[in-house]
mmCIF file with all atom_site columns, N, CA and C in Angstrom:
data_model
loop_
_atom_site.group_PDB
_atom_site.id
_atom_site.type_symbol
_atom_site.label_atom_id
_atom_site.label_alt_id
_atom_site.label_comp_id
_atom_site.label_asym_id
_atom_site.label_entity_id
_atom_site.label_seq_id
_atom_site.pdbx_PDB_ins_code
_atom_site.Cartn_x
_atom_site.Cartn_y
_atom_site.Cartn_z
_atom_site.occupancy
_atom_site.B_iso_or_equiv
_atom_site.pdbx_formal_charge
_atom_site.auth_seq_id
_atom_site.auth_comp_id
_atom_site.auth_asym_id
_atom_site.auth_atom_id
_atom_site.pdbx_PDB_model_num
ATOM 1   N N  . UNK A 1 1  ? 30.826 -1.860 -20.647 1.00 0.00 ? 1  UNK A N  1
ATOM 2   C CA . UNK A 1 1  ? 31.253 -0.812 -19.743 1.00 0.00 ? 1  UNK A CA 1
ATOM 3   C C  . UNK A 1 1  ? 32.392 0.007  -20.345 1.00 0.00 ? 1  UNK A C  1
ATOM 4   N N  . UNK A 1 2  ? 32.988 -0.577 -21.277 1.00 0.00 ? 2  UNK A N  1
ATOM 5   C CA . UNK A 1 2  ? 34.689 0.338  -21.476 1.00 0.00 ? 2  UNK A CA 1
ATOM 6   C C  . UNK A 1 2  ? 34.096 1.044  -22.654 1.00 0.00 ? 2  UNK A C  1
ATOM 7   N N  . UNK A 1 3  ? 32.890 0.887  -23.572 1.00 0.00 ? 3  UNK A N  1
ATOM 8   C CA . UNK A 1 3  ? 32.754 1.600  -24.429 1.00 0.00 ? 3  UNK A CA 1
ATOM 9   C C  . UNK A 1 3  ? 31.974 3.038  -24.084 1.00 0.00 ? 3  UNK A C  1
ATOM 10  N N  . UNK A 1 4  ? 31.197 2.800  -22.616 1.00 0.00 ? 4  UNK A N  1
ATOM 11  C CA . UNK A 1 4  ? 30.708 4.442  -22.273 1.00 0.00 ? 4  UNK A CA 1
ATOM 12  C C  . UNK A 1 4  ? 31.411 4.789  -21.440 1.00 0.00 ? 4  UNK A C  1
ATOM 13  N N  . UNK A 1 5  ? 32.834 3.871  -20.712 1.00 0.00 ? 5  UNK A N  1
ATOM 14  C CA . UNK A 1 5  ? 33.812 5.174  -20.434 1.00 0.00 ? 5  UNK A CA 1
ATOM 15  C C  . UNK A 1 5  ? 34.536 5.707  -21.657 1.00 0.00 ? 5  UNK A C  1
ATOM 16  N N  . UNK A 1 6  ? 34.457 5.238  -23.294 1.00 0.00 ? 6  UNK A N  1
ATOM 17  C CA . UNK A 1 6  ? 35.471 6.035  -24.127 1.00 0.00 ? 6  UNK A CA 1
ATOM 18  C C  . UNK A 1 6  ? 34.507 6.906  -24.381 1.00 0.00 ? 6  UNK A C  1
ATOM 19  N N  . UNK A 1 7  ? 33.071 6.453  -24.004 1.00 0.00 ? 7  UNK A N  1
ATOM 20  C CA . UNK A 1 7  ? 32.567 7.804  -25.002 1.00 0.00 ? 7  UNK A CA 1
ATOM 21  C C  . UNK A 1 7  ? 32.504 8.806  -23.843 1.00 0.00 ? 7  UNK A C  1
ATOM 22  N N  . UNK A 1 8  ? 32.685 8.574  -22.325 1.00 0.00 ? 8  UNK A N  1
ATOM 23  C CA . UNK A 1 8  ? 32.520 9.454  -21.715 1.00 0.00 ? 8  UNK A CA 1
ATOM 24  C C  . UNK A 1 8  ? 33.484 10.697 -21.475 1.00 0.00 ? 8  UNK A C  1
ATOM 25  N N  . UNK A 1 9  ? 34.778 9.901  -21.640 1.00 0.00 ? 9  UNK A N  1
ATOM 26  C CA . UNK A 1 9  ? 36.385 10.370 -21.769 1.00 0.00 ? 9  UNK A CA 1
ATOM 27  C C  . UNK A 1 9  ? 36.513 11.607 -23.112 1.00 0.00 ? 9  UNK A C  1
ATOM 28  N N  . UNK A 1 10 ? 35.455 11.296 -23.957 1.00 0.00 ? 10 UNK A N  1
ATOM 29  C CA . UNK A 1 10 ? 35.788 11.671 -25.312 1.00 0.00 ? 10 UNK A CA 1
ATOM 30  C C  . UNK A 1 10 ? 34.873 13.010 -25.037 1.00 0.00 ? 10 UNK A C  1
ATOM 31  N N  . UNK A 1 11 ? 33.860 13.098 -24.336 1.00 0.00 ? 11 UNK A N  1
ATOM 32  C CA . UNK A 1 11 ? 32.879 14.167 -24.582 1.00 0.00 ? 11 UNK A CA 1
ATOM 33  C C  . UNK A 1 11 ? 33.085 14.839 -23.186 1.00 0.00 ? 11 UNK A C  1
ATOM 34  N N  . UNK A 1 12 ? 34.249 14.410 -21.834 1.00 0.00 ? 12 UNK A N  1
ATOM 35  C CA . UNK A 1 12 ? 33.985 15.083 -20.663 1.00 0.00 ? 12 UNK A CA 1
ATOM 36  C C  . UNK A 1 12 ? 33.801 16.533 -20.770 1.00 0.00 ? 12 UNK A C  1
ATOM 37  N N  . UNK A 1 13 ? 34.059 17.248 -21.289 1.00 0.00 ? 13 UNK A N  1
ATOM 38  C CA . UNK A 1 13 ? 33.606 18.357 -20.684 1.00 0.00 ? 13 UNK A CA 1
ATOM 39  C C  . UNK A 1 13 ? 32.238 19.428 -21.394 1.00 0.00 ? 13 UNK A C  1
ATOM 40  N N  . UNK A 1 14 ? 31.248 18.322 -22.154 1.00 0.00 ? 14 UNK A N  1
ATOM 41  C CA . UNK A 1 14 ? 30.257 18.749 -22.716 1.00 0.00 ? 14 UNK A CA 1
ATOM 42  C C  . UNK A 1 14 ? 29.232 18.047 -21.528 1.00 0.00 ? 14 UNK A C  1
ATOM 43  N N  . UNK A 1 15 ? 29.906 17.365 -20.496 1.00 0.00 ? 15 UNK A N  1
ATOM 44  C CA . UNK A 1 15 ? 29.268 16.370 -19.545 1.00 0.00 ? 15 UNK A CA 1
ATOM 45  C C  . UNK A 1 15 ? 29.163 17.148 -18.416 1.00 0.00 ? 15 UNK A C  1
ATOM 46  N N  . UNK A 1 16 ? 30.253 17.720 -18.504 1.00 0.00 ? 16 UNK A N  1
ATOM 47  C CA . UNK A 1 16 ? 30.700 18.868 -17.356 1.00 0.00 ? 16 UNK A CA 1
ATOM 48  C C  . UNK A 1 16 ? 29.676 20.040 -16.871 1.00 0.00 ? 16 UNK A C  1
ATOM 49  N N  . UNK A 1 17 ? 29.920 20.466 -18.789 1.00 0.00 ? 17 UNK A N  1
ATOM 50  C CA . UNK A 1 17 ? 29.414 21.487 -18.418 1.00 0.00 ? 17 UNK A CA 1
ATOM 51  C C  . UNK A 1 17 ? 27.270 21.665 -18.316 1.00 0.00 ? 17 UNK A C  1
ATOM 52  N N  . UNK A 1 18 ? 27.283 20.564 -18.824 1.00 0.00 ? 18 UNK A N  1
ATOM 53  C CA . UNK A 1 18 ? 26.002 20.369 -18.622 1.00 0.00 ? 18 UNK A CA 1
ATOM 54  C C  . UNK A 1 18 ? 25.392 19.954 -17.295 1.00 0.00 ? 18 UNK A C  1
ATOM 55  N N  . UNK A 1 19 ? 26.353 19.103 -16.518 1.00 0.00 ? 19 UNK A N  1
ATOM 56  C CA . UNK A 1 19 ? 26.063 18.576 -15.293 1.00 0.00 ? 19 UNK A CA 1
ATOM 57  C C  . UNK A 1 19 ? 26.232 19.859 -14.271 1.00 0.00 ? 19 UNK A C  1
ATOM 58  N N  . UNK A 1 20 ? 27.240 21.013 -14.487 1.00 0.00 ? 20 UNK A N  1
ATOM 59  C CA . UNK A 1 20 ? 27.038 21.916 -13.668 1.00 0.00 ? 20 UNK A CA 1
ATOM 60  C C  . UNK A 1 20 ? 25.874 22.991 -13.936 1.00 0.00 ? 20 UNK A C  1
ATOM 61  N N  . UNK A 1 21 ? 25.465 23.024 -15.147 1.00 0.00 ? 21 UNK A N  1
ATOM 62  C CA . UNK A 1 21 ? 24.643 24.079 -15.414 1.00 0.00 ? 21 UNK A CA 1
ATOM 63  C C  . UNK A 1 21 ? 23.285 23.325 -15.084 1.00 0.00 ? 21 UNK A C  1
ATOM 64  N N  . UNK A 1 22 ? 23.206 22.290 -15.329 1.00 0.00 ? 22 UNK A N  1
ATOM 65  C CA . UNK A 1 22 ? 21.510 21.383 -14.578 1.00 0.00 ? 22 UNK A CA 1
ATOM 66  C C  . UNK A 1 22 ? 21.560 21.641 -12.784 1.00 0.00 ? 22 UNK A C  1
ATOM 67  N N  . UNK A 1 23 ? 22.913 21.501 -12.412 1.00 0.00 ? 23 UNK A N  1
ATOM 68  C CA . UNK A 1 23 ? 22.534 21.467 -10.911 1.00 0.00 ? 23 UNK A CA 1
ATOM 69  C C  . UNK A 1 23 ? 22.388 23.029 -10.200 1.00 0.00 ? 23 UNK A C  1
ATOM 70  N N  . UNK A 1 24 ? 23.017 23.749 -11.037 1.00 0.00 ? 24 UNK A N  1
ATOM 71  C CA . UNK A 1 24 ? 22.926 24.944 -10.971 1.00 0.00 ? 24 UNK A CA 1
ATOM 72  C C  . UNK A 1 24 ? 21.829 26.101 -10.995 1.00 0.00 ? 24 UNK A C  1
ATOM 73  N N  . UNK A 1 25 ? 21.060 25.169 -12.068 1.00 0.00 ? 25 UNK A N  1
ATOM 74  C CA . UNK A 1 25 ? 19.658 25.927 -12.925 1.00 0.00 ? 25 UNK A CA 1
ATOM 75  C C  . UNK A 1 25 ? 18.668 25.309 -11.881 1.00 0.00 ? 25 UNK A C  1
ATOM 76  N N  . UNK A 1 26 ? 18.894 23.952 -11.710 1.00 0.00 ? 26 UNK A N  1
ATOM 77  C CA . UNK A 1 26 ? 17.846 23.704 -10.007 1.00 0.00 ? 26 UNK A CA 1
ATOM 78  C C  . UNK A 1 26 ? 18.061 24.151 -8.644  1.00 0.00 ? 26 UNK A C  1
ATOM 79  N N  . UNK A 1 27 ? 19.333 24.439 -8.822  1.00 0.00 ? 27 UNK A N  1
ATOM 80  C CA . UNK A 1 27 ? 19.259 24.857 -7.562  1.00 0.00 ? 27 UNK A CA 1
ATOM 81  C C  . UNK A 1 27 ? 18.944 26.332 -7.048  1.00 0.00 ? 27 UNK A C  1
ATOM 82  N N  . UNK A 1 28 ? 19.021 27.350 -8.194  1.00 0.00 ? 28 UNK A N  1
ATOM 83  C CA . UNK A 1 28 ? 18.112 28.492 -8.575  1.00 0.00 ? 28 UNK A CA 1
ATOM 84  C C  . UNK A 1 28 ? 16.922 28.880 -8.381  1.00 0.00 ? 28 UNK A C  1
ATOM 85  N N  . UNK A 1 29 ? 16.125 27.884 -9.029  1.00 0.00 ? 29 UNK A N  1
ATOM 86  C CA . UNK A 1 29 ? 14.595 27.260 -9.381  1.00 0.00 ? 29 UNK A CA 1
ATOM 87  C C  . UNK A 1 29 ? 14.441 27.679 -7.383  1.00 0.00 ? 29 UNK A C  1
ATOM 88  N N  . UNK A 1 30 ? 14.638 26.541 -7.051  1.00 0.00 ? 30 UNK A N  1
ATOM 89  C CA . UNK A 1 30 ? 14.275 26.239 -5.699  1.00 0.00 ? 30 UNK A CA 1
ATOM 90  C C  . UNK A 1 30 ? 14.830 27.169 -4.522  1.00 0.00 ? 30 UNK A C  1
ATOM 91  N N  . UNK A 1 31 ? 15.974 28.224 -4.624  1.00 0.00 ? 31 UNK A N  1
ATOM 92  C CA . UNK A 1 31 ? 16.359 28.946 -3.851  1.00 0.00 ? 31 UNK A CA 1
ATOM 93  C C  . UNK A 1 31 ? 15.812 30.275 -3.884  1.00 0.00 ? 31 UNK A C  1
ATOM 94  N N  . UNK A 1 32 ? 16.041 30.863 -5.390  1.00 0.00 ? 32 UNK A N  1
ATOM 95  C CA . UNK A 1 32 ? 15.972 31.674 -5.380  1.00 0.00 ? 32 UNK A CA 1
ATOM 96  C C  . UNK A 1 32 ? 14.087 32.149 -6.155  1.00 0.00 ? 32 UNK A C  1
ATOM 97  N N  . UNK A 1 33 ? 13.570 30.857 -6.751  1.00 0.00 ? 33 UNK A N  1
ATOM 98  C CA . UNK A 1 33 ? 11.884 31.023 -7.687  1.00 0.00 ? 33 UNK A CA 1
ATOM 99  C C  . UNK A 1 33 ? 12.281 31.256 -8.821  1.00 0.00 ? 33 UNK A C  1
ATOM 100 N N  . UNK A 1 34 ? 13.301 31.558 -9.320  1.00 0.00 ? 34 UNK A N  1
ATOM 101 C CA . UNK A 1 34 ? 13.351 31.654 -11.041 1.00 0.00 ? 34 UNK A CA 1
ATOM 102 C C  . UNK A 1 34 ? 14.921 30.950 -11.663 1.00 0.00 ? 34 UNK A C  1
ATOM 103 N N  . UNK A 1 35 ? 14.659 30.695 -12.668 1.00 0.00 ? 35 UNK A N  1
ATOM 104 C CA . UNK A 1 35 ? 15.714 30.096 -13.899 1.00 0.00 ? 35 UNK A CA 1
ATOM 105 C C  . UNK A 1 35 ? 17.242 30.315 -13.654 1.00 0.00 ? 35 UNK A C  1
ATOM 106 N N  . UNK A 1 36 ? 17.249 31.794 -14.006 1.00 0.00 ? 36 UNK A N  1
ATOM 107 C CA . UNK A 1 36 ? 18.920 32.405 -14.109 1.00 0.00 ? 36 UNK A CA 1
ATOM 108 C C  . UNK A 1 36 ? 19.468 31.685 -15.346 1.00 0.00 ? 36 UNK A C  1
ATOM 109 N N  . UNK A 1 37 ? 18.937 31.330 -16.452 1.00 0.00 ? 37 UNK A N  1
ATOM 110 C CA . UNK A 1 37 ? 19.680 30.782 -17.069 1.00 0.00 ? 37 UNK A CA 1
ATOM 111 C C  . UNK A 1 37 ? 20.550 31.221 -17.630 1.00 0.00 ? 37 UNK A C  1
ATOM 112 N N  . UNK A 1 38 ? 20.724 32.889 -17.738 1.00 0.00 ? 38 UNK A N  1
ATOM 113 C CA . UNK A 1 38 ? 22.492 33.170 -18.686 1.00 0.00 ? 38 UNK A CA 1
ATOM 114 C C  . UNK A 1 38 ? 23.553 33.525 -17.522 1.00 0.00 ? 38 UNK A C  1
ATOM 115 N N  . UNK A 1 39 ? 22.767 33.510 -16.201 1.00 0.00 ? 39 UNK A N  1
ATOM 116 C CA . UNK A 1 39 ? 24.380 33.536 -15.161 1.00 0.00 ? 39 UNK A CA 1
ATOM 117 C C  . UNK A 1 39 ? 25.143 31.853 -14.642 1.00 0.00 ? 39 UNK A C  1
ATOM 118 N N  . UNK A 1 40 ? 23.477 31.220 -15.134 1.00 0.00 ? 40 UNK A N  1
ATOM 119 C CA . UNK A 1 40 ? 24.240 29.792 -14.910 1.00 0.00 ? 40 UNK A CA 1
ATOM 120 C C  . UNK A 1 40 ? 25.214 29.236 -16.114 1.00 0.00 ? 40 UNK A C  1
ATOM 121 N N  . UNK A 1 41 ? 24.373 29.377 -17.130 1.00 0.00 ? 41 UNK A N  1
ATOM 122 C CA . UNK A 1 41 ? 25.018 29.224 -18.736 1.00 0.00 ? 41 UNK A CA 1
ATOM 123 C C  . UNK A 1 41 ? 26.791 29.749 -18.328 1.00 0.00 ? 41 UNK A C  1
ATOM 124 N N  . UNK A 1 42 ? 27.016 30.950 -17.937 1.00 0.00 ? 42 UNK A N  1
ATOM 125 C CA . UNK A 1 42 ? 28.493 31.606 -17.900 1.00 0.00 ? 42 UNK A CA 1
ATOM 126 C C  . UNK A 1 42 ? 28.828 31.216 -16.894 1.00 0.00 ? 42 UNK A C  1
ATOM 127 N N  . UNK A 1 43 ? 28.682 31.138 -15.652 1.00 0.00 ? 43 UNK A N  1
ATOM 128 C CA . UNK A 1 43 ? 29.347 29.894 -15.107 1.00 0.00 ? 43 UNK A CA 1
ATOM 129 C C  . UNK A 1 43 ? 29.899 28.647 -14.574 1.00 0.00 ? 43 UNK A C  1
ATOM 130 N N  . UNK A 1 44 ? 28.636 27.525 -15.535 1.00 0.00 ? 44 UNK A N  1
ATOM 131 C CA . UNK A 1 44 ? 29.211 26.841 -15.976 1.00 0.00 ? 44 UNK A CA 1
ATOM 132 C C  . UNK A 1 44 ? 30.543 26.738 -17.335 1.00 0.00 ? 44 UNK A C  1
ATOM 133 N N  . UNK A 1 45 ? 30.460 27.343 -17.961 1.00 0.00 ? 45 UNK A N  1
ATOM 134 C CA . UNK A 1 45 ? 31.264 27.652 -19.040 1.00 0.00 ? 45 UNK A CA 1
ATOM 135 C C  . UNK A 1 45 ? 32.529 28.284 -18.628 1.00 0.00 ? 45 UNK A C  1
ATOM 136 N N  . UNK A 1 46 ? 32.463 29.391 -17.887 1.00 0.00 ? 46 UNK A N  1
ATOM 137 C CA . UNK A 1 46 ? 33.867 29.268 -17.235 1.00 0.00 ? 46 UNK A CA 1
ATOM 138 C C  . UNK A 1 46 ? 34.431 28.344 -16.150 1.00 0.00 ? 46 UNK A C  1
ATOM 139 N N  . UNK A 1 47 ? 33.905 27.392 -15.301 1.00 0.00 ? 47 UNK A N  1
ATOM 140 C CA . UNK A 1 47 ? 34.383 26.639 -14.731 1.00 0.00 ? 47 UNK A CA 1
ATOM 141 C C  . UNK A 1 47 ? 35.109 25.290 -15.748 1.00 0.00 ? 47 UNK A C  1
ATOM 142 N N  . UNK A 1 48 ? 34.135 25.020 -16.703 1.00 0.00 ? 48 UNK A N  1
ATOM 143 C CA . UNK A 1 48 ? 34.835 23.781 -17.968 1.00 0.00 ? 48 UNK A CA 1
ATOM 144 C C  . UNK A 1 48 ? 35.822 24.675 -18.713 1.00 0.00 ? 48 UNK A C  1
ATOM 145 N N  . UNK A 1 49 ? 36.153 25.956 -18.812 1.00 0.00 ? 49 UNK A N  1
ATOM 146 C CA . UNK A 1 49 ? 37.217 26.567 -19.497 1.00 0.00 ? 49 UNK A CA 1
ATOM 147 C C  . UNK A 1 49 ? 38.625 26.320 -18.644 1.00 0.00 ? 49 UNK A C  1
ATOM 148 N N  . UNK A 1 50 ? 38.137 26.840 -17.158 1.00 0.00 ? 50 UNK A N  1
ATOM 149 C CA . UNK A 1 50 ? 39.192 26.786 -15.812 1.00 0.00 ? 50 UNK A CA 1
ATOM 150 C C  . UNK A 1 50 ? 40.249 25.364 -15.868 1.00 0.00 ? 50 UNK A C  1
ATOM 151 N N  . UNK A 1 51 ? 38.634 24.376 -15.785 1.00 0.00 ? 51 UNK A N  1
ATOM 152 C CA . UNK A 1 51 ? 39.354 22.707 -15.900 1.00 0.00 ? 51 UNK A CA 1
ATOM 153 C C  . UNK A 1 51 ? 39.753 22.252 -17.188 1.00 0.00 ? 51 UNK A C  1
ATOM 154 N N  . UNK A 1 52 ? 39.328 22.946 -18.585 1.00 0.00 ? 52 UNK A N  1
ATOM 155 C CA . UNK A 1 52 ? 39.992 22.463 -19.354 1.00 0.00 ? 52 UNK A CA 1
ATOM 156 C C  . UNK A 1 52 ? 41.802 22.842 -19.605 1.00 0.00 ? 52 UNK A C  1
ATOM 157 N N  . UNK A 1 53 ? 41.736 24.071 -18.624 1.00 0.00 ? 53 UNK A N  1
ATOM 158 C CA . UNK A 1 53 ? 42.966 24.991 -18.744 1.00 0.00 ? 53 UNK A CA 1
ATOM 159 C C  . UNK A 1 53 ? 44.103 23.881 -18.094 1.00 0.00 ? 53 UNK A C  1
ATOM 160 N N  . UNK A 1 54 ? 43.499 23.860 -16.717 1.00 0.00 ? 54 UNK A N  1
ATOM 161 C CA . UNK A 1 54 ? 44.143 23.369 -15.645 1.00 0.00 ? 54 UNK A CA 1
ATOM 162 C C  . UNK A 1 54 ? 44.762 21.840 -16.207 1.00 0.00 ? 54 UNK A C  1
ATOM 163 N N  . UNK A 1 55 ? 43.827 21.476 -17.054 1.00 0.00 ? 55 UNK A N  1
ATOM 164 C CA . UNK A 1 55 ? 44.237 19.800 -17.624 1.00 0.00 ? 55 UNK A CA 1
ATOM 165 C C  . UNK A 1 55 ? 45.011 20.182 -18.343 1.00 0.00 ? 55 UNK A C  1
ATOM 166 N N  . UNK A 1 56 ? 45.109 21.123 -19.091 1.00 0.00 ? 56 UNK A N  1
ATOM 167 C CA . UNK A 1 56 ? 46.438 21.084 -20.494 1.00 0.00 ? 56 UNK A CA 1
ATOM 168 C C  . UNK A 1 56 ? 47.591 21.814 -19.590 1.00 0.00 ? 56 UNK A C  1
ATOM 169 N N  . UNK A 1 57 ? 47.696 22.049 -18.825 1.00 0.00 ? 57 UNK A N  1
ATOM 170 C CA . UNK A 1 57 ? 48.944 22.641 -17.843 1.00 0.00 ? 57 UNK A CA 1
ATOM 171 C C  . UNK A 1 57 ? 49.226 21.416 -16.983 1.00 0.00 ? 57 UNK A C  1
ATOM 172 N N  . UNK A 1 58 ? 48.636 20.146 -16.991 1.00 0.00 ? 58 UNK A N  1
ATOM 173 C CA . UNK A 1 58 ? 49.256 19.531 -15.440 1.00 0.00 ? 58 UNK A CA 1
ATOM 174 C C  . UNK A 1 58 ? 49.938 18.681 -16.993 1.00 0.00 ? 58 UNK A C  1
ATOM 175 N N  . UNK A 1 59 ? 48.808 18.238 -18.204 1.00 0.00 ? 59 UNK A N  1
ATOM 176 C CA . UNK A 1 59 ? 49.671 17.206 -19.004 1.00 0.00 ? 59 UNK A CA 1
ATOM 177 C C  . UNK A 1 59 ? 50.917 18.037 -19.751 1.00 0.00 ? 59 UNK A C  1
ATOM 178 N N  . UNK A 1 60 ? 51.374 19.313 -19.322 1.00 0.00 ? 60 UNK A N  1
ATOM 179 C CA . UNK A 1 60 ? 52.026 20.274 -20.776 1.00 0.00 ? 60 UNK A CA 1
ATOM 180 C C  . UNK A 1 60 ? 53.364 19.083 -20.355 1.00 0.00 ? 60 UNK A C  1
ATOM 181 N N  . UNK A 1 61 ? 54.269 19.135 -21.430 1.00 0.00 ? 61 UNK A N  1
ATOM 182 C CA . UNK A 1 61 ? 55.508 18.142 -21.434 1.00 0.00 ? 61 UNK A CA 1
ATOM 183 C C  . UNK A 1 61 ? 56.464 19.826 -21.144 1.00 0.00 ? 61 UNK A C  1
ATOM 184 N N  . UNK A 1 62 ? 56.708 20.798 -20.874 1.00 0.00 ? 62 UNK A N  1
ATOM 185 C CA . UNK A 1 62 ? 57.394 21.563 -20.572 1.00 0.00 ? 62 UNK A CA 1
ATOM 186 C C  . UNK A 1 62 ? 58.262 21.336 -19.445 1.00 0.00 ? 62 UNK A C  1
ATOM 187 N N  . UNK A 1 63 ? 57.643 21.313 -18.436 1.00 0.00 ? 63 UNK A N  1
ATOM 188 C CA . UNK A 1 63 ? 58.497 20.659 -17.351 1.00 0.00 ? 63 UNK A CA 1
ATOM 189 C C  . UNK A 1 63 ? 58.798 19.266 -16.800 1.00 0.00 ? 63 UNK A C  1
ATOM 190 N N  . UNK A 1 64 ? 58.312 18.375 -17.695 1.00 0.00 ? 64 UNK A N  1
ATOM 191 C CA . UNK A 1 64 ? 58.999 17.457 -17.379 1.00 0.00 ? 64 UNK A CA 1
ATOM 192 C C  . UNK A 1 64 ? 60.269 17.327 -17.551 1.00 0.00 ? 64 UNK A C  1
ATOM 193 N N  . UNK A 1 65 ? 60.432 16.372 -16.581 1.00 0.00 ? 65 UNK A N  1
ATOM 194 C CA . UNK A 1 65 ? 62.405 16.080 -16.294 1.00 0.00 ? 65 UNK A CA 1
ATOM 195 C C  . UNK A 1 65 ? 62.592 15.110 -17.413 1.00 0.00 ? 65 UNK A C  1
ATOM 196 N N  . UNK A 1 66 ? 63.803 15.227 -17.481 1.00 0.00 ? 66 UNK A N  1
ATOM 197 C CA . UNK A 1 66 ? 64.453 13.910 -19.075 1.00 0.00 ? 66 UNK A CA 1
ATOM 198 C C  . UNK A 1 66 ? 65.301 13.121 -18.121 1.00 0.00 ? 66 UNK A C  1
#
């Protein structure tokens, strides 16, 4: 178990962004009758940009207190 949480830890946001663009691309399929695959492609990709942002701003050592 601890070795596919390192590999999962190591690749999250290729996990991300695939897991939003699959649920995305089905849920298309079935709502709307077709693919969409380059509006899903872009936003999934900006949502894993958003959270990769948001993660390097909560860990930045700038404001931490001493």
């Amino acid at each position: 178990m601890g070795e596919i949480m390192e590999f999962v830890r190591e690749y999250i946001y290729i996990f991300q962004f695939l897991s939003l663009f699959l649920i995305f691309l089905i849920r298309d399929y079935f709502k709307y009758g077709n693919w969409d695959l380059l509006s899903n492609f872009f936003f999934s990709l900006w949502a894993v940009i958003i959270f990769a942002f948001l993660d390097w701003a909560w860990d930045s050592k700038k404001y931490e207190k001493k």
